[in-house]
């Protein structure tokens, strides 16, 4: 966090008035100055196929199949293919039908 000179002066004045030793005030200011500001997480509007698959918790093959079925629309950016995060989120809300999910079957004859 960056503290301007006026803010530092106020902290020093208040600290002195509170009886805090000057060396502790300066040490605290040094810690505040050295602390990095929190990084803002950026969610891109368009993602590649691997990221799209991770967002939906499916394979890249399933992403290709959703495109073939017309349920997902790729966006061409120069030579790269991208997918809209908004469209992926909407697709996740309506869920992927059973035929797109693996089918669990029970073993016959009591074998697991």
PDB file of C-alpha atoms in Angstrom:
ATOM      1  CA  UNK A   1       0.000   0.000   0.000  1.00  0.00           C
ATOM      2  CA  UNK A   2       1.401   3.401  -0.902  1.00  0.00           C
ATOM      3  CA  UNK A   3       1.079   6.061   1.766  1.00  0.00           C
ATOM      4  CA  UNK A   4       1.533   9.685   0.787  1.00  0.00           C
ATOM      5  CA  UNK A   5       3.554  12.069   2.937  1.00  0.00           C
ATOM      6  CA  UNK A   6       0.514  13.727   4.582  1.00  0.00           C
ATOM      7  CA  UNK A   7      -0.935  10.359   5.608  1.00  0.00           C
ATOM      8  CA  UNK A   8       2.399   9.276   7.089  1.00  0.00           C
ATOM      9  CA  UNK A   9       2.588  12.538   9.045  1.00  0.00           C
ATOM     10  CA  UNK A  10      -0.894  11.964  10.491  1.00  0.00           C
ATOM     11  CA  UNK A  11       0.042   8.404  11.503  1.00  0.00           C
ATOM     12  CA  UNK A  12       3.227   9.642  13.190  1.00  0.00           C
ATOM     13  CA  UNK A  13       1.378  12.438  15.029  1.00  0.00           C
ATOM     14  CA  UNK A  14      -1.402  10.130  16.230  1.00  0.00           C
ATOM     15  CA  UNK A  15       1.109   7.443  17.180  1.00  0.00           C
ATOM     16  CA  UNK A  16       3.164   9.904  19.242  1.00  0.00           C
ATOM     17  CA  UNK A  17       0.000  11.174  20.951  1.00  0.00           C
ATOM     18  CA  UNK A  18      -0.898   7.573  21.817  1.00  0.00           C
ATOM     19  CA  UNK A  19       2.548   7.069  23.376  1.00  0.00           C
ATOM     20  CA  UNK A  20       3.851   4.666  20.738  1.00  0.00           C
ATOM     21  CA  UNK A  21       7.670   4.846  20.404  1.00  0.00           C
ATOM     22  CA  UNK A  22       8.802   6.564  17.197  1.00  0.00           C
ATOM     23  CA  UNK A  23      10.885   3.563  16.065  1.00  0.00           C
ATOM     24  CA  UNK A  24       7.782   1.310  16.209  1.00  0.00           C
ATOM     25  CA  UNK A  25       5.763   3.878  14.236  1.00  0.00           C
ATOM     26  CA  UNK A  26       8.463   4.027  11.533  1.00  0.00           C
ATOM     27  CA  UNK A  27       8.709   0.221  11.460  1.00  0.00           C
ATOM     28  CA  UNK A  28       4.950  -0.010  10.950  1.00  0.00           C
ATOM     29  CA  UNK A  29       5.084   2.571   8.180  1.00  0.00           C
ATOM     30  CA  UNK A  30       7.862   0.593   6.482  1.00  0.00           C
ATOM     31  CA  UNK A  31       5.722  -2.545   6.578  1.00  0.00           C
ATOM     32  CA  UNK A  32       2.761  -0.656   5.115  1.00  0.00           C
ATOM     33  CA  UNK A  33       4.919   0.781   2.329  1.00  0.00           C
ATOM     34  CA  UNK A  34       6.412  -2.586   1.430  1.00  0.00           C
ATOM     35  CA  UNK A  35       3.094  -4.444   1.324  1.00  0.00           C
ATOM     36  CA  UNK A  36       1.917  -5.095  -2.221  1.00  0.00           C
ATOM     37  CA  UNK A  37      -1.576  -3.952  -3.112  1.00  0.00           C
ATOM     38  CA  UNK A  38      -4.048  -6.808  -3.540  1.00  0.00           C
ATOM     39  CA  UNK A  39      -4.116  -8.000  -7.121  1.00  0.00           C
ATOM     40  CA  UNK A  40      -7.426  -7.768  -8.876  1.00  0.00           C
ATOM     41  CA  UNK A  41      -8.445 -11.071 -10.382  1.00  0.00           C
ATOM     42  CA  UNK A  42      -9.280 -10.641 -14.039  1.00  0.00           C
ATOM     43  CA  UNK A  43     -11.808 -12.960 -15.610  1.00  0.00           C
ATOM     44  CA  UNK A  44     -11.293 -12.848 -19.358  1.00  0.00           C
ATOM     45  CA  UNK A  45     -14.391 -12.524 -21.530  1.00  0.00           C
ATOM     46  CA  UNK A  46     -13.085 -15.172 -23.941  1.00  0.00           C
ATOM     47  CA  UNK A  47     -11.311 -18.415 -23.017  1.00  0.00           C
ATOM     48  CA  UNK A  48      -9.569 -21.178 -24.967  1.00  0.00           C
ATOM     49  CA  UNK A  49     -10.873 -24.725 -25.307  1.00  0.00           C
ATOM     50  CA  UNK A  50      -8.898 -26.138 -22.370  1.00  0.00           C
ATOM     51  CA  UNK A  51     -10.139 -23.406 -20.026  1.00  0.00           C
ATOM     52  CA  UNK A  52     -13.707 -23.817 -21.307  1.00  0.00           C
ATOM     53  CA  UNK A  53     -13.490 -27.535 -20.501  1.00  0.00           C
ATOM     54  CA  UNK A  54     -12.192 -26.781 -16.997  1.00  0.00           C
ATOM     55  CA  UNK A  55     -14.961 -24.251 -16.369  1.00  0.00           C
ATOM     56  CA  UNK A  56     -17.605 -26.821 -17.282  1.00  0.00           C
ATOM     57  CA  UNK A  57     -15.729 -29.756 -15.694  1.00  0.00           C
ATOM     58  CA  UNK A  58     -15.817 -31.691 -18.941  1.00  0.00           C
ATOM     59  CA  UNK A  59     -13.251 -32.922 -21.447  1.00  0.00           C
ATOM     60  CA  UNK A  60     -12.036 -30.967 -24.455  1.00  0.00           C
ATOM     61  CA  UNK A  61     -13.782 -33.583 -26.588  1.00  0.00           C
ATOM     62  CA  UNK A  62     -17.106 -32.637 -24.940  1.00  0.00           C
ATOM     63  CA  UNK A  63     -16.454 -28.984 -25.826  1.00  0.00           C
ATOM     64  CA  UNK A  64     -15.960 -29.989 -29.477  1.00  0.00           C
ATOM     65  CA  UNK A  65     -19.162 -32.072 -29.364  1.00  0.00           C
ATOM     66  CA  UNK A  66     -21.139 -29.165 -27.873  1.00  0.00           C
ATOM     67  CA  UNK A  67     -19.937 -27.025 -30.798  1.00  0.00           C
ATOM     68  CA  UNK A  68     -20.988 -29.697 -33.338  1.00  0.00           C
ATOM     69  CA  UNK A  69     -24.406 -29.957 -31.627  1.00  0.00           C
ATOM     70  CA  UNK A  70     -24.785 -26.167 -31.941  1.00  0.00           C
ATOM     71  CA  UNK A  71     -25.017 -25.656 -28.174  1.00  0.00           C
ATOM     72  CA  UNK A  72     -21.719 -23.761 -27.941  1.00  0.00           C
ATOM     73  CA  UNK A  73     -20.519 -21.157 -30.420  1.00  0.00           C
ATOM     74  CA  UNK A  74     -16.792 -20.646 -30.945  1.00  0.00           C
ATOM     75  CA  UNK A  75     -15.427 -17.168 -31.658  1.00  0.00           C
ATOM     76  CA  UNK A  76     -12.526 -16.794 -34.052  1.00  0.00           C
ATOM     77  CA  UNK A  77      -9.877 -14.271 -32.956  1.00  0.00           C
ATOM     78  CA  UNK A  78      -7.327 -14.154 -35.745  1.00  0.00           C
ATOM     79  CA  UNK A  79      -6.095 -17.753 -35.875  1.00  0.00           C
ATOM     80  CA  UNK A  80      -7.286 -18.676 -32.380  1.00  0.00           C
ATOM     81  CA  UNK A  81     -10.622 -20.192 -31.372  1.00  0.00           C
ATOM     82  CA  UNK A  82     -12.149 -18.840 -28.178  1.00  0.00           C
ATOM     83  CA  UNK A  83     -15.374 -19.355 -26.234  1.00  0.00           C
ATOM     84  CA  UNK A  84     -17.483 -16.747 -24.468  1.00  0.00           C
ATOM     85  CA  UNK A  85     -17.314 -17.058 -20.682  1.00  0.00           C
ATOM     86  CA  UNK A  86     -20.893 -15.741 -20.533  1.00  0.00           C
ATOM     87  CA  UNK A  87     -22.122 -18.464 -22.895  1.00  0.00           C
ATOM     88  CA  UNK A  88     -20.245 -21.113 -20.897  1.00  0.00           C
ATOM     89  CA  UNK A  89     -21.847 -19.900 -17.667  1.00  0.00           C
ATOM     90  CA  UNK A  90     -25.312 -20.045 -19.245  1.00  0.00           C
ATOM     91  CA  UNK A  91     -24.584 -23.521 -20.572  1.00  0.00           C
ATOM     92  CA  UNK A  92     -23.525 -24.641 -17.093  1.00  0.00           C
ATOM     93  CA  UNK A  93     -26.814 -23.366 -15.660  1.00  0.00           C
ATOM     94  CA  UNK A  94     -28.950 -25.501 -17.978  1.00  0.00           C
ATOM     95  CA  UNK A  95     -26.604 -28.479 -17.423  1.00  0.00           C
ATOM     96  CA  UNK A  96     -25.355 -31.005 -19.890  1.00  0.00           C
ATOM     97  CA  UNK A  97     -27.813 -33.842 -20.709  1.00  0.00           C
ATOM     98  CA  UNK A  98     -27.278 -37.429 -19.567  1.00  0.00           C
ATOM     99  CA  UNK A  99     -25.971 -38.601 -22.954  1.00  0.00           C
ATOM    100  CA  UNK A 100     -23.034 -36.206 -22.568  1.00  0.00           C
ATOM    101  CA  UNK A 101     -22.104 -37.596 -19.150  1.00  0.00           C
ATOM    102  CA  UNK A 102     -20.405 -40.923 -18.481  1.00  0.00           C
ATOM    103  CA  UNK A 103     -22.828 -43.706 -17.643  1.00  0.00           C
ATOM    104  CA  UNK A 104     -22.132 -45.800 -14.562  1.00  0.00           C
ATOM    105  CA  UNK A 105     -23.145 -49.419 -14.895  1.00  0.00           C
ATOM    106  CA  UNK A 106     -23.325 -52.125 -12.258  1.00  0.00           C
ATOM    107  CA  UNK A 107     -21.130 -55.184 -12.678  1.00  0.00           C
ATOM    108  CA  UNK A 108     -22.933 -58.427 -13.378  1.00  0.00           C
ATOM    109  CA  UNK A 109     -22.655 -61.612 -11.324  1.00  0.00           C
ATOM    110  CA  UNK A 110     -21.742 -59.666  -8.184  1.00  0.00           C
ATOM    111  CA  UNK A 111     -18.259 -58.667  -9.401  1.00  0.00           C
ATOM    112  CA  UNK A 112     -17.170 -55.112  -8.750  1.00  0.00           C
TER     113      UNK A 112
END
